[in-house]
PDB file of C-alpha atoms and ligand atoms in Angstrom:
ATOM      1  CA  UNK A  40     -33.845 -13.640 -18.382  1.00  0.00           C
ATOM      2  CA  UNK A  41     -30.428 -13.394 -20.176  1.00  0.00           C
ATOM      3  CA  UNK A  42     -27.313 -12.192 -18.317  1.00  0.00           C
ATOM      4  CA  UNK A  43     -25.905  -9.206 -18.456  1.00  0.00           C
ATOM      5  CA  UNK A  44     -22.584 -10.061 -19.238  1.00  0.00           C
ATOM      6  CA  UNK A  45     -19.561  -6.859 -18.180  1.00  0.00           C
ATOM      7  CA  UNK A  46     -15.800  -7.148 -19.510  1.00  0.00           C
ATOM      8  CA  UNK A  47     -13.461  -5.212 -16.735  1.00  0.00           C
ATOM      9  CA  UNK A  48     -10.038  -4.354 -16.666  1.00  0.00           C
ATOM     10  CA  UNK A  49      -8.164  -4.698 -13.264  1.00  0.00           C
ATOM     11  CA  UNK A  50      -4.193  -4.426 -12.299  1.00  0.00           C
ATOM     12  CA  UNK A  51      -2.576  -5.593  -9.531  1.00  0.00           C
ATOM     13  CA  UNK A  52      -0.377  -2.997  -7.861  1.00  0.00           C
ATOM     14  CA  UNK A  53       2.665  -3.048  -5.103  1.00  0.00           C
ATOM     15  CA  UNK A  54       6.300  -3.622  -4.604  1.00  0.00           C
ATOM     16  CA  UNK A  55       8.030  -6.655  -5.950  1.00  0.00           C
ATOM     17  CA  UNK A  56       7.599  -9.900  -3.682  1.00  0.00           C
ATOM     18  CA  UNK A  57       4.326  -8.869  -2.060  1.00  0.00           C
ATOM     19  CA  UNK A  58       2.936 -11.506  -3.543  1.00  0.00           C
ATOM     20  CA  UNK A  59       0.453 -10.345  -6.600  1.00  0.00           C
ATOM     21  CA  UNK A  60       1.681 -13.459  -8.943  1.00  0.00           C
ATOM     22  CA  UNK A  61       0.666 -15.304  -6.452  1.00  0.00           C
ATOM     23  CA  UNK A  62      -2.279 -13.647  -5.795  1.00  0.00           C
ATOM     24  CA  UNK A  63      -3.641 -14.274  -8.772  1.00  0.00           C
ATOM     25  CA  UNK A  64      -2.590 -17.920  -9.663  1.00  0.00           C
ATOM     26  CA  UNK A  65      -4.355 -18.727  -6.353  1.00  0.00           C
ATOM     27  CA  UNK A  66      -7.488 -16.989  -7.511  1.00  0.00           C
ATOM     28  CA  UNK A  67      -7.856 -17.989 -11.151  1.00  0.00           C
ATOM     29  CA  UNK A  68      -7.059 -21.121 -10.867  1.00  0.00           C
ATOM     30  CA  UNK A  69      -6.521 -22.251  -7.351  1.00  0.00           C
ATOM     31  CA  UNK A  70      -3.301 -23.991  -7.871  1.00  0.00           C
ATOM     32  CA  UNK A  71      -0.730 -22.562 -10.645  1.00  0.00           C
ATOM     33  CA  UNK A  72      -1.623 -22.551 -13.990  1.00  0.00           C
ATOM     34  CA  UNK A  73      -0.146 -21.511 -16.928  1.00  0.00           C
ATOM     35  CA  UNK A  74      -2.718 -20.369 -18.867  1.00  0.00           C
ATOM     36  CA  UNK A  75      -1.893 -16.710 -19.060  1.00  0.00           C
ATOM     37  CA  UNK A  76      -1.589 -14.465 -21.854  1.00  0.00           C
ATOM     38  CA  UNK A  77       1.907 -12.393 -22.053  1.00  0.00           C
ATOM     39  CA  UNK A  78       2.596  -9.236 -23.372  1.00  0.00           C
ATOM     40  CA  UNK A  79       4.177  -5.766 -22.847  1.00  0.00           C
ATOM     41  CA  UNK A  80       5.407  -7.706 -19.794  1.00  0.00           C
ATOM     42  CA  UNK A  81       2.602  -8.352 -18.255  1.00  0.00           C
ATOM     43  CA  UNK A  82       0.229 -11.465 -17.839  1.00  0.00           C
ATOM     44  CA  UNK A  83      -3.398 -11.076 -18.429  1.00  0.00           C
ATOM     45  CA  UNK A  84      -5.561 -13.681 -17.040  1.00  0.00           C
ATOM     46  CA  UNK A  85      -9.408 -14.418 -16.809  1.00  0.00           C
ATOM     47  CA  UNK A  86     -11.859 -15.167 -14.377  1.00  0.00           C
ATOM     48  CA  UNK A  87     -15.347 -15.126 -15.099  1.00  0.00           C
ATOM     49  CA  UNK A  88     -17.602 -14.236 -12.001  1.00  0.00           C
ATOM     50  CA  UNK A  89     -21.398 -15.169 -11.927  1.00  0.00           C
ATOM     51  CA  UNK A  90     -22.856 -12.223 -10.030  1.00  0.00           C
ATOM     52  CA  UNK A  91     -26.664 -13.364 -10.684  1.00  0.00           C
ATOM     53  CA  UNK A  92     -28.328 -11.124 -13.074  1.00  0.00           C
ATOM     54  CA  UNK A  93     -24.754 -10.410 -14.006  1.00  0.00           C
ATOM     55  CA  UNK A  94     -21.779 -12.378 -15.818  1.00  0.00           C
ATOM     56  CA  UNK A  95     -18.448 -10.663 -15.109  1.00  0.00           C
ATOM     57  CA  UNK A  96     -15.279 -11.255 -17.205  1.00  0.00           C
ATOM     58  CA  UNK A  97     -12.370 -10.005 -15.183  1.00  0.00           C
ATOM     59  CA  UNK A  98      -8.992  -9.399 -17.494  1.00  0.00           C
ATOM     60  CA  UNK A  99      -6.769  -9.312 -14.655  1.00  0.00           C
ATOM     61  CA  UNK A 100      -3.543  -7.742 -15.621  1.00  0.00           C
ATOM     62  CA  UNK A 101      -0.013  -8.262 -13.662  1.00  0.00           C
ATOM     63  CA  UNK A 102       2.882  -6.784 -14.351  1.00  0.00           C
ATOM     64  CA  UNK A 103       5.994  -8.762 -14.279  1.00  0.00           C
ATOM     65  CA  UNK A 104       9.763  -7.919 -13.198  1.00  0.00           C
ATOM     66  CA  UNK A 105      10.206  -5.016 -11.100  1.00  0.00           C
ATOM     67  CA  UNK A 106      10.621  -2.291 -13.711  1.00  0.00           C
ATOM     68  CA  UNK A 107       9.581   0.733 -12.745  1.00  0.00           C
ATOM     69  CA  UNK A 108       9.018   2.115 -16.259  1.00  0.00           C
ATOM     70  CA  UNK A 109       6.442   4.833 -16.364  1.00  0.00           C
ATOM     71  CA  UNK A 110       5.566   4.905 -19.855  1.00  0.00           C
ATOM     72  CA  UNK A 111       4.755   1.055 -19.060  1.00  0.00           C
ATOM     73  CA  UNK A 112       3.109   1.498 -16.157  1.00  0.00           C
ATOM     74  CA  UNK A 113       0.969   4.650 -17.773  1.00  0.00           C
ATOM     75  CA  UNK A 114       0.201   1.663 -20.773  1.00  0.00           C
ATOM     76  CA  UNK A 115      -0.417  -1.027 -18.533  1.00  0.00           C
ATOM     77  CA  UNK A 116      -2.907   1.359 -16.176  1.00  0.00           C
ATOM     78  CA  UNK A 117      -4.689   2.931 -19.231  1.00  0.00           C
ATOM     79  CA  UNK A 118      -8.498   1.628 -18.784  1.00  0.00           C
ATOM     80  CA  UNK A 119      -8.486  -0.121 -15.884  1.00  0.00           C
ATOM     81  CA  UNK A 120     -12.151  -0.301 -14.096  1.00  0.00           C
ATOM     82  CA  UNK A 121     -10.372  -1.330 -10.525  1.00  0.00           C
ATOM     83  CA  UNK A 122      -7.242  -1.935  -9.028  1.00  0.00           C
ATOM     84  CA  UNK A 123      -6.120  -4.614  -6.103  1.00  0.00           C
ATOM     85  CA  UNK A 124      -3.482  -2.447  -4.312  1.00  0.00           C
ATOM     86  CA  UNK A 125      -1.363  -5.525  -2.222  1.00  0.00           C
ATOM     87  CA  UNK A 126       1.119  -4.637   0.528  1.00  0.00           C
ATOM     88  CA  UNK A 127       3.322  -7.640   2.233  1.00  0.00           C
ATOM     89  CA  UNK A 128       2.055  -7.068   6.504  1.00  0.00           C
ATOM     90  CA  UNK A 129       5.479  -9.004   6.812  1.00  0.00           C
ATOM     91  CA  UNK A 130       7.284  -5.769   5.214  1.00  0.00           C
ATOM     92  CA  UNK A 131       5.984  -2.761   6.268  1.00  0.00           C
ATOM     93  CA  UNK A 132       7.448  -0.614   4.025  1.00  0.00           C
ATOM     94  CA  UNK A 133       5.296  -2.243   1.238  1.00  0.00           C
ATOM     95  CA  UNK A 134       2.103  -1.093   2.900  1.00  0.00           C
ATOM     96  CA  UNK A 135       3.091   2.351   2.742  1.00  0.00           C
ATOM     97  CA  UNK A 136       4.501   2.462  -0.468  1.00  0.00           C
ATOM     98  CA  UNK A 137       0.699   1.290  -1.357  1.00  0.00           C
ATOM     99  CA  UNK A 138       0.134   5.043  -1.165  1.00  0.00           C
ATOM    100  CA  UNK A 139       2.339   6.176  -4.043  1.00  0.00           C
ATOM    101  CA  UNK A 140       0.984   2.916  -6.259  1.00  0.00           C
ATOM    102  CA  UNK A 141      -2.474   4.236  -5.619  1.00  0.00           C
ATOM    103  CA  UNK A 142      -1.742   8.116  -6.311  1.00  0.00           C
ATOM    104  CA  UNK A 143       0.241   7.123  -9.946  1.00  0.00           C
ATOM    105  CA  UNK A 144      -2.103   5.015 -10.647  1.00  0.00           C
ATOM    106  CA  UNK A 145      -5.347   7.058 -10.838  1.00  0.00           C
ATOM    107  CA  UNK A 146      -4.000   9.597 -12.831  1.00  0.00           C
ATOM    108  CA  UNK A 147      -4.319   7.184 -15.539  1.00  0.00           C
ATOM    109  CA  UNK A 148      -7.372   5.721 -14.245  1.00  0.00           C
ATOM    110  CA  UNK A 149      -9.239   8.233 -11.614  1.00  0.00           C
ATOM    111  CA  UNK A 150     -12.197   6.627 -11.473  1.00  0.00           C
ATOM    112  CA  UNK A 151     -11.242   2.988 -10.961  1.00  0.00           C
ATOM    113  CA  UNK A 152     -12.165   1.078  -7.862  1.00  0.00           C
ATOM    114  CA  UNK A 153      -9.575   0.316  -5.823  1.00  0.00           C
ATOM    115  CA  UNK A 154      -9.620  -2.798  -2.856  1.00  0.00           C
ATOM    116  CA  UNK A 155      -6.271  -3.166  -0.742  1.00  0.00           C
ATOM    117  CA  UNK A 156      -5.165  -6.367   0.492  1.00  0.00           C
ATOM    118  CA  UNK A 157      -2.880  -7.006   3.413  1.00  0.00           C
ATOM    119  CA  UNK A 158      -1.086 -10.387   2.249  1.00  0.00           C
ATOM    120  CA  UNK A 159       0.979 -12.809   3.671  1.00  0.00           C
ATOM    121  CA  UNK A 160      -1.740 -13.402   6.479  1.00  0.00           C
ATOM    122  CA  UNK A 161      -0.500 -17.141   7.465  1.00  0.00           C
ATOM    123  CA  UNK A 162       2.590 -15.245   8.669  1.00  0.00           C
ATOM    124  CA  UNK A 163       3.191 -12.811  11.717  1.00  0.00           C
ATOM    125  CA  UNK A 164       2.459  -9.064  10.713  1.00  0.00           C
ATOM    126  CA  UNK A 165       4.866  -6.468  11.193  1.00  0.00           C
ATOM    127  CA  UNK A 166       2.864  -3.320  11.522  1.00  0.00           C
ATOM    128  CA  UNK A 167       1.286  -2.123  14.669  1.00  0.00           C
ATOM    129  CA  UNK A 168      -2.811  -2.202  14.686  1.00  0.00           C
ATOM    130  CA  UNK A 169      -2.447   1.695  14.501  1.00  0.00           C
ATOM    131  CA  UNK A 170       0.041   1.815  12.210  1.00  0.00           C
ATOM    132  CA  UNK A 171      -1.771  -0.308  10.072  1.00  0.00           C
ATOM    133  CA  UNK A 172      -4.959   1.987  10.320  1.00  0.00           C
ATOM    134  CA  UNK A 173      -3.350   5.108   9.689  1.00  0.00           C
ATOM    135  CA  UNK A 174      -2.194   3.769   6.146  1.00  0.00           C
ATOM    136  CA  UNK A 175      -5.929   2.732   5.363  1.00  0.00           C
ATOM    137  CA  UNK A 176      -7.203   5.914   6.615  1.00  0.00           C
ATOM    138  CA  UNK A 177      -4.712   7.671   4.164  1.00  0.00           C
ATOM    139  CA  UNK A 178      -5.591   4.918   1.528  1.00  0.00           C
ATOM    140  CA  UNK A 179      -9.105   5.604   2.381  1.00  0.00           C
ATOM    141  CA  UNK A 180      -9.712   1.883   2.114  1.00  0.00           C
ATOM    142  CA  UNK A 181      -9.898  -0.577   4.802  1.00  0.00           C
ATOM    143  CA  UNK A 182      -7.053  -3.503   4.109  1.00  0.00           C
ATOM    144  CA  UNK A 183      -8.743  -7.463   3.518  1.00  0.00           C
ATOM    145  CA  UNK A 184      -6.085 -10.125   5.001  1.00  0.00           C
ATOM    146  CA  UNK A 185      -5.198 -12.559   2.550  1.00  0.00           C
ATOM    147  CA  UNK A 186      -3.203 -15.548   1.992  1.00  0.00           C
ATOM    148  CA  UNK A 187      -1.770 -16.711  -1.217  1.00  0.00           C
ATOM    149  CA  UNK A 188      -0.452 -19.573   0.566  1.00  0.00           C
ATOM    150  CA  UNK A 189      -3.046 -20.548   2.265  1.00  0.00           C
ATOM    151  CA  UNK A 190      -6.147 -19.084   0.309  1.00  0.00           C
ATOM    152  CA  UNK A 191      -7.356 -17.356   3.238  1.00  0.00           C
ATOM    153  CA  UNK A 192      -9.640 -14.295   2.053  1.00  0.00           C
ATOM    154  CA  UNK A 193      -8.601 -14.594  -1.703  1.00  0.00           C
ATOM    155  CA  UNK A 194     -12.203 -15.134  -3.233  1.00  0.00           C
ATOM    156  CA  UNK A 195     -13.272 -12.924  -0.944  1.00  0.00           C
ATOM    157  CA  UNK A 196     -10.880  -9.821  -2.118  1.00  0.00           C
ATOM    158  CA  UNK A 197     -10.987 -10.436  -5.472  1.00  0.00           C
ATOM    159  CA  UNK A 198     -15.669 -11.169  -5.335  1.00  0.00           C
ATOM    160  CA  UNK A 199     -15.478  -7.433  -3.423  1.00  0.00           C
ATOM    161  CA  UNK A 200     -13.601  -5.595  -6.298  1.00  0.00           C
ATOM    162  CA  UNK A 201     -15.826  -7.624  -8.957  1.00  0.00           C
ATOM    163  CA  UNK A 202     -19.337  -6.848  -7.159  1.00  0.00           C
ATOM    164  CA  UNK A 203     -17.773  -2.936  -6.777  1.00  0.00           C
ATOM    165  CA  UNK A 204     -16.912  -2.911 -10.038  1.00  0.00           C
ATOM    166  CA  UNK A 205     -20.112  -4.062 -11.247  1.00  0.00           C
ATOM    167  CA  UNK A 206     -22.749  -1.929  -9.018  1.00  0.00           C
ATOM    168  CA  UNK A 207     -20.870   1.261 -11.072  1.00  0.00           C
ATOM    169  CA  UNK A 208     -21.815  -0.535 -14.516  1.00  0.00           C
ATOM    170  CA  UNK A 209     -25.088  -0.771 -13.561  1.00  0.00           C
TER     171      UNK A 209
HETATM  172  P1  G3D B 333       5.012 -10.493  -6.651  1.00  0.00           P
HETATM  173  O1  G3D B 333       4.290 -11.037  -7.844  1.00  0.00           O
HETATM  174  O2  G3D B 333       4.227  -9.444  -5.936  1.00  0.00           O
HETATM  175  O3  G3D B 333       6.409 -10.033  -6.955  1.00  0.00           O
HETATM  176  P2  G3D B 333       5.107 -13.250  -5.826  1.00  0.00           P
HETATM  177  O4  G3D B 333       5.157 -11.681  -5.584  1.00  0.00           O
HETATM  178  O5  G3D B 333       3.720 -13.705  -6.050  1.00  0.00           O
HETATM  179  O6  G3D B 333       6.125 -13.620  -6.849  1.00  0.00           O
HETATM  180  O7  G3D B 333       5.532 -13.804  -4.395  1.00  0.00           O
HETATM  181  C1  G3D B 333       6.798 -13.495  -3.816  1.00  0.00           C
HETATM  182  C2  G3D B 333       7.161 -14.550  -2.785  1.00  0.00           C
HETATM  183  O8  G3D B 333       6.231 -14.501  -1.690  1.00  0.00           O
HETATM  184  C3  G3D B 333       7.095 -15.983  -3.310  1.00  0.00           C
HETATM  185  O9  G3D B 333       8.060 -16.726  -2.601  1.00  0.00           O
HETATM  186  C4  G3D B 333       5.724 -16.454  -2.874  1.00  0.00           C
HETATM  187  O10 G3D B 333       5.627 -17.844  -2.760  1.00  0.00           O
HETATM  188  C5  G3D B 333       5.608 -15.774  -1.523  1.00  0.00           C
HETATM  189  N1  G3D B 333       4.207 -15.526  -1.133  1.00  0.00           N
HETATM  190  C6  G3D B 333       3.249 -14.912  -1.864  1.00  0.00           C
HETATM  191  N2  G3D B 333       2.107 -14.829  -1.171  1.00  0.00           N
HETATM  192  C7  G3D B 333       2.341 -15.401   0.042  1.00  0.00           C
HETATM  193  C8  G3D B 333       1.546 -15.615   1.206  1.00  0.00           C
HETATM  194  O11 G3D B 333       0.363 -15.268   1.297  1.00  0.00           O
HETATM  195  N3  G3D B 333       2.142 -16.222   2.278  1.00  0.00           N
HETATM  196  C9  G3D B 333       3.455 -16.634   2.236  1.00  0.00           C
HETATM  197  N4  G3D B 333       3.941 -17.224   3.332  1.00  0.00           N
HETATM  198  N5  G3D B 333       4.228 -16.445   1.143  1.00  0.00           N
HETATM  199  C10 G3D B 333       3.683 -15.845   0.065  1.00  0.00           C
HETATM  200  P3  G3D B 333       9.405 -17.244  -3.290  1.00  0.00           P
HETATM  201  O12 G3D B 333      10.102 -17.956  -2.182  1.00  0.00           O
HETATM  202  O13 G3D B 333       8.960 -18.135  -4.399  1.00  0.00           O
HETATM  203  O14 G3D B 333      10.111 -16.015  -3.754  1.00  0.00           O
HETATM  204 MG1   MG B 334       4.855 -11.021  -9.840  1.00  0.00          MG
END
């Protein structure tokens, strides 16, 4: 039987230095690459995903520099299917400024699927377990640990937004 093949949008959200570049050099091509698309300051890269009876194409869109632009932002959100919301457990500010990314976000895109990822997971956290659980409650997502450094969990995050994504397309 032919594929079903799916083209999806997804942006990778948080604070400067949390480690979304990273993030996604790891993922699409496990070392860095330069094989990314930029515009409108942002890279776009792809990963295709087999899925079995499915072929995903993830466009995976990252903004770069820290501007915090809304009329960019409101462009670079427009038609996302999911977002990968990515807090630094080594700043915990970052993790609870996940909240506000997530809220601004899905007023341009409120019905995207959105996975959060604790990075930075080779190195010590600085959040308390409860703390930690309080912002996923509020997030209403648990948090995956992931390491850009050392790959720890990053197939993982980004298979669990791709397979989310997909079972809505069905
Ligand atoms: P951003 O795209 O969210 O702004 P970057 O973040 O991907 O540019 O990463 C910011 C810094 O954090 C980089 O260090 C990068 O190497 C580091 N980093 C990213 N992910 C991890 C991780 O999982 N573990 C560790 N230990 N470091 C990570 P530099 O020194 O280049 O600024
Ligand atoms: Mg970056």
């Amino acid at each position: 039987m032919e594929k079903r093949k799916f083209i999806r949008k997804v942006c990778l959200l948080g604070d400067g230095g949390v480690g979304k570049t990273s993030l996604v050099r790891r993922y699409v091509e496990d070392v860095f690459s330069d094989s990314y698309i930029i515009s409108f300051g942002t890279k776009v890269s792809k990963k295709v995903i087999d899925l079995g009876e499915v072929e995903l194409t993830l466009m995976i869109w990252d903004i770069l520099g820290q501007k915090s632009d809304d009329a960019l932002h409101a462009a670079y959100y427009r038609g996302a299917n999911g977002a990968l919301l990515v807090g630094d457990q080594t700043r915990p500010d970052t993790m609870r400024h996940l909240l506000k990314w997530k809220r601004d976000f899905l007023k341009a895109s409120p019905d995207a699927l959105i996975v959060a990822a604790a990075n930075k997971s080779d190195l010590a956290s600085e959040l308390q377990a409860e703390e930690l659980k309080d912002i996923s409650t509020s997030l209403g997502t648990e948090f995956m640990r992931t390491s850009a450094k050392t790959g720890e969990g990053v197939e993982d995050l980004f298979m669990t937004l791709g397979r989310g994504i997909t079972e809505r397309s069905k």
